[in-house]
XYZ file of C-alpha atoms in Angstrom:
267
model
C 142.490 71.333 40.112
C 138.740 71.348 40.109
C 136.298 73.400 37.967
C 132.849 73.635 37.666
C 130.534 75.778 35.148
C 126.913 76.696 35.019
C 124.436 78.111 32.674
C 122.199 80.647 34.236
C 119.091 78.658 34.968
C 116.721 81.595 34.086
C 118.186 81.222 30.206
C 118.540 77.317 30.040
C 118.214 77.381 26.048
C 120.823 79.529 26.110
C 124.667 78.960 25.341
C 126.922 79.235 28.503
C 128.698 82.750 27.583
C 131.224 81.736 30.220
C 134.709 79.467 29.047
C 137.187 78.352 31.196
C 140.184 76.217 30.109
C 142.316 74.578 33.070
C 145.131 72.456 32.784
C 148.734 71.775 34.408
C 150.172 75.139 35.163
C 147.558 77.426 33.532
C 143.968 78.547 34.322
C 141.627 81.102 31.272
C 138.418 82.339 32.887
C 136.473 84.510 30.085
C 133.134 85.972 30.990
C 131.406 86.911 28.276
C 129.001 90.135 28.760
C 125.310 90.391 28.407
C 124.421 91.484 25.514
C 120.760 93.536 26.262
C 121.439 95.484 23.137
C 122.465 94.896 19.024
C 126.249 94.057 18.699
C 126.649 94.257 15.266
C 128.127 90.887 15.391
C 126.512 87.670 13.669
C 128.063 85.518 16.143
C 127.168 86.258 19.504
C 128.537 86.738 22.660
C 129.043 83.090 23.437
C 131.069 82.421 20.318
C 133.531 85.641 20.845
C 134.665 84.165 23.964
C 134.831 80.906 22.900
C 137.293 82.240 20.260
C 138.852 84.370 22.540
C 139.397 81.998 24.927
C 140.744 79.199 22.982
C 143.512 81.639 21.190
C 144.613 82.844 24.684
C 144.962 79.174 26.115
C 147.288 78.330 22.575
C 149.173 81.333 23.224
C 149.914 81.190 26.917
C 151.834 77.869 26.667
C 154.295 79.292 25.453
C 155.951 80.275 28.799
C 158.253 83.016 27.593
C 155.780 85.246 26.492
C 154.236 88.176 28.884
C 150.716 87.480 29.662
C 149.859 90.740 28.166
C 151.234 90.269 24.631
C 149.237 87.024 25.193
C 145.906 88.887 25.703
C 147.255 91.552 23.060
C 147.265 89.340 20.384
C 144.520 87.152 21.103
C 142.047 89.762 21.123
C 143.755 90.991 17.914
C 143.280 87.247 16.040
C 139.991 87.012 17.309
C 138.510 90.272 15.671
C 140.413 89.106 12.322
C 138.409 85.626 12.246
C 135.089 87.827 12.328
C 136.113 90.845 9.881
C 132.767 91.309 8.138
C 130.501 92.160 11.332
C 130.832 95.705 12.644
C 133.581 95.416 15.095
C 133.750 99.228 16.039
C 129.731 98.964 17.274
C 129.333 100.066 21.047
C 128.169 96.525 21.555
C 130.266 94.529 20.311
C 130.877 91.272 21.694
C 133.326 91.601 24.814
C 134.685 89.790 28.002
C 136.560 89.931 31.244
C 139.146 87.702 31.213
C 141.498 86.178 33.872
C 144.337 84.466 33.280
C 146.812 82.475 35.913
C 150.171 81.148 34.801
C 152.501 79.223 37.053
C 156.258 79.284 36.199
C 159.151 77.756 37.799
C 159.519 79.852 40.260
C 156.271 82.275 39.963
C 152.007 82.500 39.901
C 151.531 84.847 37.047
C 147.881 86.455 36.736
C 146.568 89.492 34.523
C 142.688 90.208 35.277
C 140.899 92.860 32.831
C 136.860 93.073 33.902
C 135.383 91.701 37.048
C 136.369 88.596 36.772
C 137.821 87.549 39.877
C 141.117 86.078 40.901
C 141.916 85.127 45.090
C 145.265 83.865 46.229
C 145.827 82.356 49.298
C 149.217 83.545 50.370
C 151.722 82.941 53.142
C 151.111 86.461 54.136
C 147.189 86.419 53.679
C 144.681 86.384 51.003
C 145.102 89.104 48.098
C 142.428 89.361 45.648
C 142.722 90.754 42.562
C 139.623 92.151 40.749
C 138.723 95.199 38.348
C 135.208 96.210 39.625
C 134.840 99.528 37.626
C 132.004 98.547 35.812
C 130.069 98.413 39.158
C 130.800 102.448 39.205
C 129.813 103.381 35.701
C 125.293 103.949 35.114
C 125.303 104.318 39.145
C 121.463 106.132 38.678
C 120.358 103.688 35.704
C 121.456 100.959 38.039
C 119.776 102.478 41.385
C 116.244 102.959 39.032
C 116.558 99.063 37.966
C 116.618 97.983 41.049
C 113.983 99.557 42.094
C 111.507 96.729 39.891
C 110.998 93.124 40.200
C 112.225 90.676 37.338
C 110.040 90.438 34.933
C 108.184 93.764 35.075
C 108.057 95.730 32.215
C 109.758 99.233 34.231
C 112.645 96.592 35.079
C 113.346 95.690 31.345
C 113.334 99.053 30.527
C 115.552 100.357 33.331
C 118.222 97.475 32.305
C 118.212 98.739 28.444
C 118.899 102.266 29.809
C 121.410 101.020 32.348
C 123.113 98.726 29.491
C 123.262 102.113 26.840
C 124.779 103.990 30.097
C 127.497 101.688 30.680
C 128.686 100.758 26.623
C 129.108 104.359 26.623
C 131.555 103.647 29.359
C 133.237 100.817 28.136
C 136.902 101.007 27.384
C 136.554 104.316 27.541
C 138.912 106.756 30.148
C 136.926 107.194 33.120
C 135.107 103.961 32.517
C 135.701 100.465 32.715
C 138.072 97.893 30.646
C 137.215 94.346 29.054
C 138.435 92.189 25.927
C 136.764 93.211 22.968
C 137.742 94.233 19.776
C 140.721 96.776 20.610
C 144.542 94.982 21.527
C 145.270 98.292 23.545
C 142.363 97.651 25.921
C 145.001 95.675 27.731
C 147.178 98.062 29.096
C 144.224 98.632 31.779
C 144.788 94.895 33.160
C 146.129 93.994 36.237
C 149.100 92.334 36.321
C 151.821 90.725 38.364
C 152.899 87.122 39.932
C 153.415 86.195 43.210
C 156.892 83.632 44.115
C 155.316 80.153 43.814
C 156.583 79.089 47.526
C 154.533 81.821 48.578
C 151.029 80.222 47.297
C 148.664 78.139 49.189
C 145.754 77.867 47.337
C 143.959 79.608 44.549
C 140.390 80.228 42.779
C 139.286 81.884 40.067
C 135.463 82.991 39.622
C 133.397 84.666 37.101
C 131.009 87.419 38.589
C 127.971 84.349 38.713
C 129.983 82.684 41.041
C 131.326 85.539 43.110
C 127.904 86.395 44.400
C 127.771 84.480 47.913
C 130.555 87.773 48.634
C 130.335 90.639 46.459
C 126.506 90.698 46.147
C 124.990 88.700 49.324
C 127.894 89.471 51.858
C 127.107 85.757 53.177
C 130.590 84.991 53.132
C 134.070 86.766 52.608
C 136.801 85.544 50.835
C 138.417 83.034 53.183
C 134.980 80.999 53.674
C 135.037 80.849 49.523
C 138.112 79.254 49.777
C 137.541 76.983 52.490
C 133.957 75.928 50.811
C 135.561 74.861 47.330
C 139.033 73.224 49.404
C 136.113 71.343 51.275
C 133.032 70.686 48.831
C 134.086 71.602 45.571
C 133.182 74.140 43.073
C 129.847 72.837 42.401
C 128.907 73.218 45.499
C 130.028 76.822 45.770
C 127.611 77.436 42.431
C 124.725 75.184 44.166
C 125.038 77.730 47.256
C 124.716 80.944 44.920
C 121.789 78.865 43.037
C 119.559 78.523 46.529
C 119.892 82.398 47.498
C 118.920 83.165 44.084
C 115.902 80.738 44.041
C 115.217 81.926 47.293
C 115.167 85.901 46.099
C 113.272 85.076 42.706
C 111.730 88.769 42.345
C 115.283 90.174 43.581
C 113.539 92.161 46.202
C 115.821 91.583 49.051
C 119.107 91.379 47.114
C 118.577 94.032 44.078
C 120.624 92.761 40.883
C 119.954 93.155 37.453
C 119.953 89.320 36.728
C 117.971 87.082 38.980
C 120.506 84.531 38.640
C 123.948 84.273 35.854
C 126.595 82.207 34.286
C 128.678 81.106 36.633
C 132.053 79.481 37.066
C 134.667 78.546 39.568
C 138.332 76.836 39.343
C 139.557 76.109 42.687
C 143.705 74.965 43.165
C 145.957 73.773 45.723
């Protein structure tokens, strides 16, 4: 298993509010989300999922339990070690979280967010991915990428995109993500795959997804076939040079020049 992690290089001072845990037989991808707003939360975004993170990888060991009682009561532990920040704020600290499990017999995987999860099959890739978010603040989202980083209209259109979408957020008819309610996770995506079925696998945060779901330089196979043959850094050093090489974000739009990114790659 391989896995690499970057900070976004436009917020270097920064703590990485992406946290991945892989070992034998289990993979945790949290990505923790932006936070343009207040949370109501002393903590910060980076700390949440560190929390979060950690309590799902203690949790999930213990093979017999459904991945998403695992999620369930991880979010639940979390919001009890923080009790006396405002955990009902529309802001409050929150990530999309993957999750892969292998059993005896089994790949188990439960994605909530847009977090990203590709299996390499016997009968082709399937990817699993909740991209709602991307459909919530559609006008906010066409009006900030109408500006270059680091003009005033663009900071403003991202605050008014950001209010747009909390007021989406685990909501019905919005999008889903770990935060500070258990229940959010009857929204995930769930299921396994039988283990003789499974070629390969990776595992990417949004940051690292880019090179397909925002530049359309590659699809999902040529992912694969980049980390079996260079490695996850290398897959985040290829996402790194478009970026650099799009600094005002004219020719590929976004609303973050470049991100946290991170990649686990298994075969």
């Amino acid at each position: 298993m391989r896995v690499a992690t970057a900070t976004d290089p436009g917020h270097p001072l920064r703590p990485n509010e992406d946290w991945v845990a892989a070992a034998q037989g289990l993979i945790v991808v949290l990505d923790g989300a932006t936070a343009r707003t207040d949370t109501g939360c002393a903590h910060g975004v980076a700390w949440y999922a560190a929390k979060l993170g950690s309590t799902i990888t203690g949790l999930a060991v213990e093979g017999d339990r459904k991945l998403g009682d695992v999620l369930t009561d991880a979010i639940g532990i979390t919001a009890r070690m923080h009790p006396e920040c405002d955990l009902h704020h529309p802001a409050t600290p929150s990530a999309t979280t993957a999750l892969i499990r292998l059993t005896e017999d089994a790949l188990q995987y439960l994605v909530l967010g847009d977090t990203t999860v590709v299996v390499d099959t016997t009968d082709g890739i399937e990817v699993f991915n909740d991209d709602r978010v991307d459909t919530t603040a559609q006008a906010e989202r066409a009006e900030a990428n109408r500006y270059p980083f680091g003009s005033a209209q663009k900071q403003a259109a991202l605050l008014r995109m950001k209010h747009a979408e909390l007021a989406l957020r685990n909501q019905p008819g919005g999008f889903w993500v770990a935060a500070a309610d258990p229940t959010v996770v009857t929204h995930a995506i769930t299921g396994q795959i039988p283990l003789t079925a499974v070629r390969r696998l990776a595992v990417l945060t949004d940051g690292a997804a880019r090179l397909v779901t925002m530049f359309d330089l590659l699809d999902w196979q040529g992912v694969l076939d980049v980390l079996d043959e260079h490695g996850p850094t290398e897959l985040i050093r290829r996402v790194r040079a478009i970026e650099a090489a799009d600094p005002n974000g004219t020719k590929w739009p976004r609303n973050k020049g470049s991100d946290d990114a991170t990649a686990v790659y298994a075969n």
